[in-house]
Amino acid sequence: MTGHAHPITHLTDTIVRIFTEIGFDVADGPELETEWNNFDALNVPRDHPSRDMQDTFWIKKKPGVDKLGRPMGHVLRTHTSSVQVRAMDTWSKKSEEEKKSQPLAIVVPGKVFRNEATDATHESQFYQVEGLLVGEDVTLSHLKGVLETFFSKLFGKNTEVRLRSSFFPFVEPGVEVDMQCFKCEGGGCGLCKQTGWIEIMGAGMVHPNVLKNCGINPRKYKGFAFGGGMDRLAMLKWGIDDIRLLYNGDLRVVNQF
Amino acid sequence: MKYLESWLQEHIDGTLPNKEEVARILSAKSLEVEETNEEGGVTTYEVKILPHRGHDIMSHRGLARELATLFDLKRKSISFPVPEVSSKKTVRVLVEDALRCPRYSAVYVEGVKAGDSPEWIKQKLTPIGQRSISNIVDITNFVMNDMGQPMHAFDADKVKGGITVRIAKEGETMTTLDGKEVALTGTETVIADDEGVLALAGVKGGTKAIVDENTKAIIFESANFDATYTRKTSDKHGIRTDSSKRYEQGMTSECAGEAILEACALLKESCPEARFGAIVDVYPKPEKDYEVSISVKETNDILGTAYLKNEVEDTLNRLGFSYEYVRLRTRIEKRMESVKGAVYKRVSSMREDAPNAFSCSSLVSYLYNGVWQPSISIDKYVYGEPVSAQNAMWGDFVFSNTGEGSIRYETVEFMPGTKVEHGIDHVGLYLGDGKVFHISQKSNSPCVEDVETSLSFGKNVLYARMADVDEGRFFLTIPKERLDLRIKEDLAEEIGRVIGYDAIKTILPKLPRKGLPHKRLYYETKIKNILFANGFSEIYTYTFGDKGDVHIVKGLASDKEKLRTNLGAGVLQALEMNLHNTPLLGADTVKVFEFGNVFTEDNERRNFALAIDDGKKKTSFTEEVDLVLSQIKRECKLSSLDYNTIIAKPYVIELDFDALIDSLPEPSSYESLTETTTLTTYQTVSPYPFIVRDIAVWTPKGTTWEEIEALAKTIDDPRIVRMACFDTFTKTIEGRGEMTSYAFRFVIQSYEKTLTDVEANEIADKMYSLLKDKGYEIR
């Protein structure tokens, strides 16, 4: 009898197959992050309401020093976006020729943490997938193109996306991404609450402050970024009713995949 | 925040569309409408406020402006008169730190009669969840929800002396209006009278000057408090109010002036006999206009659209922005004229000193105002596009190292630390033909000089281009309350979202090569494939636990405040749980593994653990695991493979995965899982216990297990969740010839409740009679 892969592993595999095909490298980074990489560099300043958007696990640890010489704390990363910061830092050090010939294109599936009460749809640990493309002529059109390709391949049918105005500190413009409901194909059903659309990701054009913080000149380069919950994708795709079942090691769940 | 439709309508000329349309369009283009409610003809919207719009939209006037833009309606501007001064009394106001409190307006009102609010105010406040308290307090709430300006009313007779906005003294105390004792730490901004604290500025009022039924005279406060201090105070004392929520977003000071007039007008209406003192307005630095510009090309370059100039223009008109469309060069030329009389000031800020005094860098910033660039000369150079002297054009910047004073070799604020070997301490605007426009200590006012002969420049200079000066741009004067609009990207968003993002085309970018996995993922997938082939299933367990070296400051529970140092403990726990479920899993042996990060004081690394057991005392799995490990070693071309045995029975081992793959080569392509899942719909797991029944039957020779299975399935009871044959043999029985015995196990479980023995027996009896009817003999 062969063993079974965890549903998030199946999803990671599918995501990686689709994105490496388009030309995105897969990146990862530590789960225990600095305050700079998780917040400040991403234009989420101290004592700002935007920090409230994510409940954070802070770590008891001797503070470090950030890029601006300030003391910085440590957190369990609240999003995979901290890997964007690391990747941009590295990319920014390349020569202009290299940057022009090879845009920074990464996809980051990874574990993240939120300090919030758990229930059937919320966990203190879960998985996100993050995407980033930085280059000379990147626009929101490309974001739409990449995400439509992704969802279409993931669900095995043509899946449109639509963008709605929203706010995330690390992007400007910031959008909420809805995908066409894969179940009713936009006609309206219980899964999409009769709207034909499913809210699935946050995205936008990388905020110039983020580029600057990572050593990239926003006059020369632009980028898009997106991020969403993999658990939510898995739950939608396979109809899993309780996120907590993914983390208690129950083979009654895993063996179905 | 909750909004009342009829209230919104009061701020708009023309009629809003139906509530479904309002909710749909708002959710797509501005902010999500979380709930639309209609009760007795009263419609309300619950709108989710995100931080970027906290400055301007947390009021009916604010959302009405937005709706007018989205539905191309006209805004109605409502203004209130300055109340006639009919009392000689005024309020003495002292603001100690204008950074903490940029504006403080107050008015003394006597002859006030405390009582109930007029019905029309209650009818507005109640549906949006604001309890009516009294006519005076309701006015402050009304104004906040109408205009977005938090206000406060003090009982003037309880205020001793004047009002001082100051930093709290350590050890001071106050009691908030809802009876909470607050011990101040010396960091908070407070409103105080000559005796003590009246209110926690921007957060919560105190009982000292509480307005009650006996109040005869009041002081209205309409002020602006710094966002960060408000937030810190609110956080420190755990007090969040409608007021603190607004201040901590950052607000314009401009609104305070209008709000106090509205409050006075409402009070006059509710207490016609009220007599007003003169309004005191401490506003030392009135806010200046903020300008931002964008070109049509830049808009399209960000959004990926093909908007024409007139489409952008129409959208800006709908947004109610005042703007001019002008070629950048024309605007710079005009500004060059306007600064002729300015003087040199070494340390100067463009926002503070322009257009009267400039440093070299603030002068060029001023000429380019509305086109973002860093402030400091060297930062400007690094931001710009370097050009050669031959290619330098009108509008480019000339940078020099004057050799005197403080020359910078590294950027300061823009991408700090970026090196410029040449050294820069001066900048000017290049005019072509070797001429430069600049200001310096020597020239004292803006002047035109030859680059080569100027004492501030000379032969050894650098040039950089900041923008295309021949391009036409929209220069917008940003409405004071729109603190979210500061750079061109913000404007692109405004234009894009109002026109609608549906207009954005879908383009898949062509990237130069296929993507690569990272090393961990590559080898992890390789090893997982081997494990799956050997019957191991993958589990994910929790990072949190009660053991570990790394602590969380405040976790969800006391036993979840440490980060795991190994995977083994979690994997073992999962193994044991699964051993209880072997009948449901249809396997005697449970084989699981996990890849995951573990944490020690100074290190985070990826480990990999596997566990195997069948729950029986004597079995050993070391050999089986050794075989699997040697396969991993072989297929990954590892020179050695070290592991720790966590426990011997059940057998749990753990490996340092990062160390394992350290010397392996980087992957050159992604190799995916060998088996992908075909699952379409997941079957939920029952939370109730299961019951096992074993049956053995004699069947005539030739009977297959499939026949028995098919027969059993005719019972069609969803509570039979699994059935499997565990023993079969054929034997000659006297008088009956050759017979085949089948022993099978079936598992009974409900999704609704714990089944009783009686219920299990009923199902088993059904099975017995079915088998008997077929002529099989129960053993």
mmCIF file of N, CA, C and O in Angstrom, chain A residues 1-5 9-10 13 17, chain B residues 521-538 593 595 608 628 631-632 635-636 670-676:
data_model
loop_
_atom_site.group_PDB
_atom_site.id
_atom_site.type_symbol
_atom_site.label_atom_id
_atom_site.label_comp_id
_atom_site.label_asym_id
_atom_site.label_seq_id
_atom_site.Cartn_x
_atom_site.Cartn_y
_atom_site.Cartn_z
ATOM 1 N N MET A 1 0.859 -1.193 0.000
ATOM 2 C CA MET A 1 0.000 0.000 0.000
ATOM 3 C C MET A 1 0.894 1.241 0.000
ATOM 4 O O MET A 1 1.768 1.373 0.846
ATOM 5 N N THR A 2 0.696 2.109 -0.965
ATOM 6 C CA THR A 2 1.524 3.320 -0.980
ATOM 7 C C THR A 2 0.976 4.352 0.002
ATOM 8 O O THR A 2 -0.206 4.358 0.321
ATOM 9 N N GLY A 3 1.874 5.187 0.479
ATOM 10 C CA GLY A 3 1.484 6.226 1.421
ATOM 11 C C GLY A 3 0.865 7.418 0.711
ATOM 12 O O GLY A 3 0.787 7.465 -0.518
ATOM 13 N N HIS A 4 0.414 8.341 1.521
ATOM 14 C CA HIS A 4 -0.295 9.495 0.956
ATOM 15 C C HIS A 4 0.389 10.804 1.330
ATOM 16 O O HIS A 4 0.877 10.959 2.450
ATOM 17 N N ALA A 5 0.343 11.743 0.400
ATOM 18 C CA ALA A 5 0.898 13.070 0.669
ATOM 19 C C ALA A 5 -0.175 13.923 1.339
ATOM 20 O O ALA A 5 -1.365 13.769 1.075
ATOM 21 N N THR A 9 0.785 19.461 0.699
ATOM 22 C CA THR A 9 1.912 19.052 -0.151
ATOM 23 C C THR A 9 1.452 18.870 -1.598
ATOM 24 O O THR A 9 2.125 19.284 -2.533
ATOM 25 N N HIS A 10 0.277 18.254 -1.756
ATOM 26 C CA HIS A 10 -0.273 18.119 -3.119
ATOM 27 C C HIS A 10 -0.449 19.492 -3.765
ATOM 28 O O HIS A 10 -0.108 19.702 -4.925
ATOM 29 N N ASP A 13 2.843 21.113 -4.627
ATOM 30 C CA ASP A 13 3.391 20.484 -5.826
ATOM 31 C C ASP A 13 2.727 21.059 -7.076
ATOM 32 O O ASP A 13 3.405 21.396 -8.045
ATOM 33 N N ARG A 17 4.573 23.307 -9.891
ATOM 34 C CA ARG A 17 4.591 22.874 -11.292
ATOM 35 C C ARG A 17 4.101 23.995 -12.214
ATOM 36 O O ARG A 17 4.708 24.300 -13.227
ATOM 37 N N LEU B 521 13.083 22.118 -1.228
ATOM 38 C CA LEU B 521 11.869 21.581 -1.845
ATOM 39 C C LEU B 521 12.200 20.412 -2.774
ATOM 40 O O LEU B 521 11.519 19.381 -2.775
ATOM 41 N N TYR B 522 13.274 20.595 -3.517
ATOM 42 C CA TYR B 522 13.654 19.569 -4.494
ATOM 43 C C TYR B 522 13.940 18.233 -3.806
ATOM 44 O O TYR B 522 13.385 17.194 -4.167
ATOM 45 N N TYR B 523 14.810 18.264 -2.786
ATOM 46 C CA TYR B 523 15.187 16.997 -2.126
ATOM 47 C C TYR B 523 14.077 16.484 -1.228
ATOM 48 O O TYR B 523 13.929 15.278 -1.044
ATOM 49 N N GLU B 524 13.310 17.405 -0.688
ATOM 50 C CA GLU B 524 12.174 16.991 0.133
ATOM 51 C C GLU B 524 11.200 16.173 -0.721
ATOM 52 O O GLU B 524 10.745 15.104 -0.322
ATOM 53 N N THR B 525 10.916 16.675 -1.905
ATOM 54 C CA THR B 525 9.983 15.975 -2.796
ATOM 55 C C THR B 525 10.548 14.610 -3.185
ATOM 56 O O THR B 525 9.826 13.610 -3.214
ATOM 57 N N LYS B 526 11.831 14.577 -3.451
ATOM 58 C CA LYS B 526 12.493 13.319 -3.822
ATOM 59 C C LYS B 526 12.346 12.286 -2.695
ATOM 60 O O LYS B 526 11.971 11.134 -2.931
ATOM 61 N N ILE B 527 12.622 12.725 -1.480
ATOM 62 C CA ILE B 527 12.544 11.802 -0.334
ATOM 63 C C ILE B 527 11.090 11.406 -0.064
ATOM 64 O O ILE B 527 10.786 10.242 0.222
ATOM 65 N N LYS B 528 10.194 12.361 -0.177
ATOM 66 C CA LYS B 528 8.778 12.048 0.041
ATOM 67 C C LYS B 528 8.318 10.957 -0.931
ATOM 68 O O LYS B 528 7.607 10.033 -0.552
ATOM 69 N N ASN B 529 8.730 11.072 -2.181
ATOM 70 C CA ASN B 529 8.331 10.057 -3.169
ATOM 71 C C ASN B 529 8.779 8.660 -2.748
ATOM 72 O O ASN B 529 8.048 7.683 -2.927
ATOM 73 N N ILE B 530 9.974 8.585 -2.186
ATOM 74 C CA ILE B 530 10.483 7.284 -1.712
ATOM 75 C C ILE B 530 9.628 6.794 -0.541
ATOM 76 O O ILE B 530 9.242 5.625 -0.471
ATOM 77 N N LEU B 531 9.320 7.704 0.363
ATOM 78 C CA LEU B 531 8.536 7.324 1.536
ATOM 79 C C LEU B 531 7.128 6.867 1.151
ATOM 80 O O LEU B 531 6.623 5.872 1.676
ATOM 81 N N PHE B 532 6.517 7.584 0.227
ATOM 82 C CA PHE B 532 5.170 7.170 -0.209
ATOM 83 C C PHE B 532 5.217 5.771 -0.795
ATOM 84 O O PHE B 532 4.368 4.927 -0.505
ATOM 85 N N ALA B 533 6.230 5.516 -1.617
ATOM 86 C CA ALA B 533 6.360 4.202 -2.251
ATOM 87 C C ALA B 533 6.514 3.107 -1.196
ATOM 88 O O ALA B 533 6.133 1.954 -1.422
ATOM 89 N N ASN B 534 7.042 3.477 -0.039
ATOM 90 C CA ASN B 534 7.222 2.493 1.031
ATOM 91 C C ASN B 534 6.087 2.514 2.051
ATOM 92 O O ASN B 534 6.217 1.979 3.147
ATOM 93 N N GLY B 535 4.995 3.162 1.686
ATOM 94 C CA GLY B 535 3.800 3.078 2.521
ATOM 95 C C GLY B 535 3.709 4.114 3.626
ATOM 96 O O GLY B 535 2.797 4.045 4.455
ATOM 97 N N PHE B 536 4.642 5.047 3.662
ATOM 98 C CA PHE B 536 4.565 6.091 4.686
ATOM 99 C C PHE B 536 3.663 7.226 4.214
ATOM 100 O O PHE B 536 3.733 7.633 3.054
ATOM 101 N N SER B 537 2.825 7.724 5.136
ATOM 102 C CA SER B 537 1.967 8.859 4.801
ATOM 103 C C SER B 537 2.484 10.088 5.527
ATOM 104 O O SER B 537 3.106 9.996 6.579
ATOM 105 N N GLU B 538 2.148 11.234 4.946
ATOM 106 C CA GLU B 538 2.706 12.476 5.459
ATOM 107 C C GLU B 538 1.727 13.204 6.374
ATOM 108 O O GLU B 538 0.551 13.321 6.066
ATOM 109 N N PHE B 593 5.266 10.276 8.554
ATOM 110 C CA PHE B 593 6.474 11.092 8.595
ATOM 111 C C PHE B 593 6.103 12.564 8.488
ATOM 112 O O PHE B 593 5.009 12.915 8.069
ATOM 113 N N PHE B 595 8.022 16.563 7.566
ATOM 114 C CA PHE B 595 9.107 17.513 7.355
ATOM 115 C C PHE B 595 8.676 18.813 8.012
ATOM 116 O O PHE B 595 7.552 19.260 7.807
ATOM 117 N N PHE B 608 13.356 16.152 9.673
ATOM 118 C CA PHE B 608 12.449 15.176 9.064
ATOM 119 C C PHE B 608 12.393 13.995 10.024
ATOM 120 O O PHE B 608 13.409 13.533 10.532
ATOM 121 N N VAL B 628 14.408 1.563 3.984
ATOM 122 C CA VAL B 628 13.906 2.817 3.409
ATOM 123 C C VAL B 628 15.013 3.868 3.411
ATOM 124 O O VAL B 628 15.242 4.559 2.415
ATOM 125 N N GLN B 631 17.549 3.333 0.816
ATOM 126 C CA GLN B 631 17.040 3.728 -0.507
ATOM 127 C C GLN B 631 17.171 5.252 -0.691
ATOM 128 O O GLN B 631 17.566 5.736 -1.756
ATOM 129 N N ILE B 632 16.852 5.972 0.375
ATOM 130 C CA ILE B 632 16.990 7.439 0.331
ATOM 131 C C ILE B 632 18.456 7.806 0.079
ATOM 132 O O ILE B 632 18.780 8.631 -0.771
ATOM 133 N N GLU B 635 19.338 6.969 -3.580
ATOM 134 C CA GLU B 635 18.730 7.783 -4.633
ATOM 135 C C GLU B 635 19.125 9.260 -4.539
ATOM 136 O O GLU B 635 19.095 9.970 -5.526
ATOM 137 N N CYS B 636 19.439 9.708 -3.324
ATOM 138 C CA CYS B 636 19.882 11.109 -3.195
ATOM 139 C C CYS B 636 21.401 11.222 -3.296
ATOM 140 O O CYS B 636 21.952 12.305 -3.170
ATOM 141 N N TYR B 670 12.440 21.219 -11.655
ATOM 142 C CA TYR B 670 11.555 20.675 -10.635
ATOM 143 C C TYR B 670 11.095 19.292 -11.028
ATOM 144 O O TYR B 670 10.679 19.063 -12.160
ATOM 145 N N GLU B 671 11.212 18.360 -10.083
ATOM 146 C CA GLU B 671 10.669 17.024 -10.320
ATOM 147 C C GLU B 671 9.536 16.840 -9.341
ATOM 148 O O GLU B 671 9.736 16.850 -8.128
ATOM 149 N N SER B 672 8.345 16.694 -9.872
ATOM 150 C CA SER B 672 7.168 16.747 -9.007
ATOM 151 C C SER B 672 6.898 15.421 -8.309
ATOM 152 O O SER B 672 7.603 14.441 -8.490
ATOM 153 N N LEU B 673 5.857 15.401 -7.518
ATOM 154 C CA LEU B 673 5.426 14.177 -6.847
ATOM 155 C C LEU B 673 5.122 13.128 -7.905
ATOM 156 O O LEU B 673 4.573 13.451 -8.966
ATOM 157 N N THR B 674 5.473 11.873 -7.609
ATOM 158 C CA THR B 674 5.213 10.842 -8.610
ATOM 159 C C THR B 674 3.726 10.530 -8.703
ATOM 160 O O THR B 674 3.234 10.123 -9.737
ATOM 161 N N GLU B 675 3.031 10.712 -7.595
ATOM 162 C CA GLU B 675 1.594 10.445 -7.653
ATOM 163 C C GLU B 675 0.810 11.677 -7.245
ATOM 164 O O GLU B 675 0.992 12.192 -6.153
ATOM 165 N N THR B 676 -0.048 12.138 -8.136
ATOM 166 C CA THR B 676 -0.890 13.270 -7.786
ATOM 167 C C THR B 676 -2.233 12.725 -7.325
ATOM 168 O O THR B 676 -2.608 11.607 -7.653
#
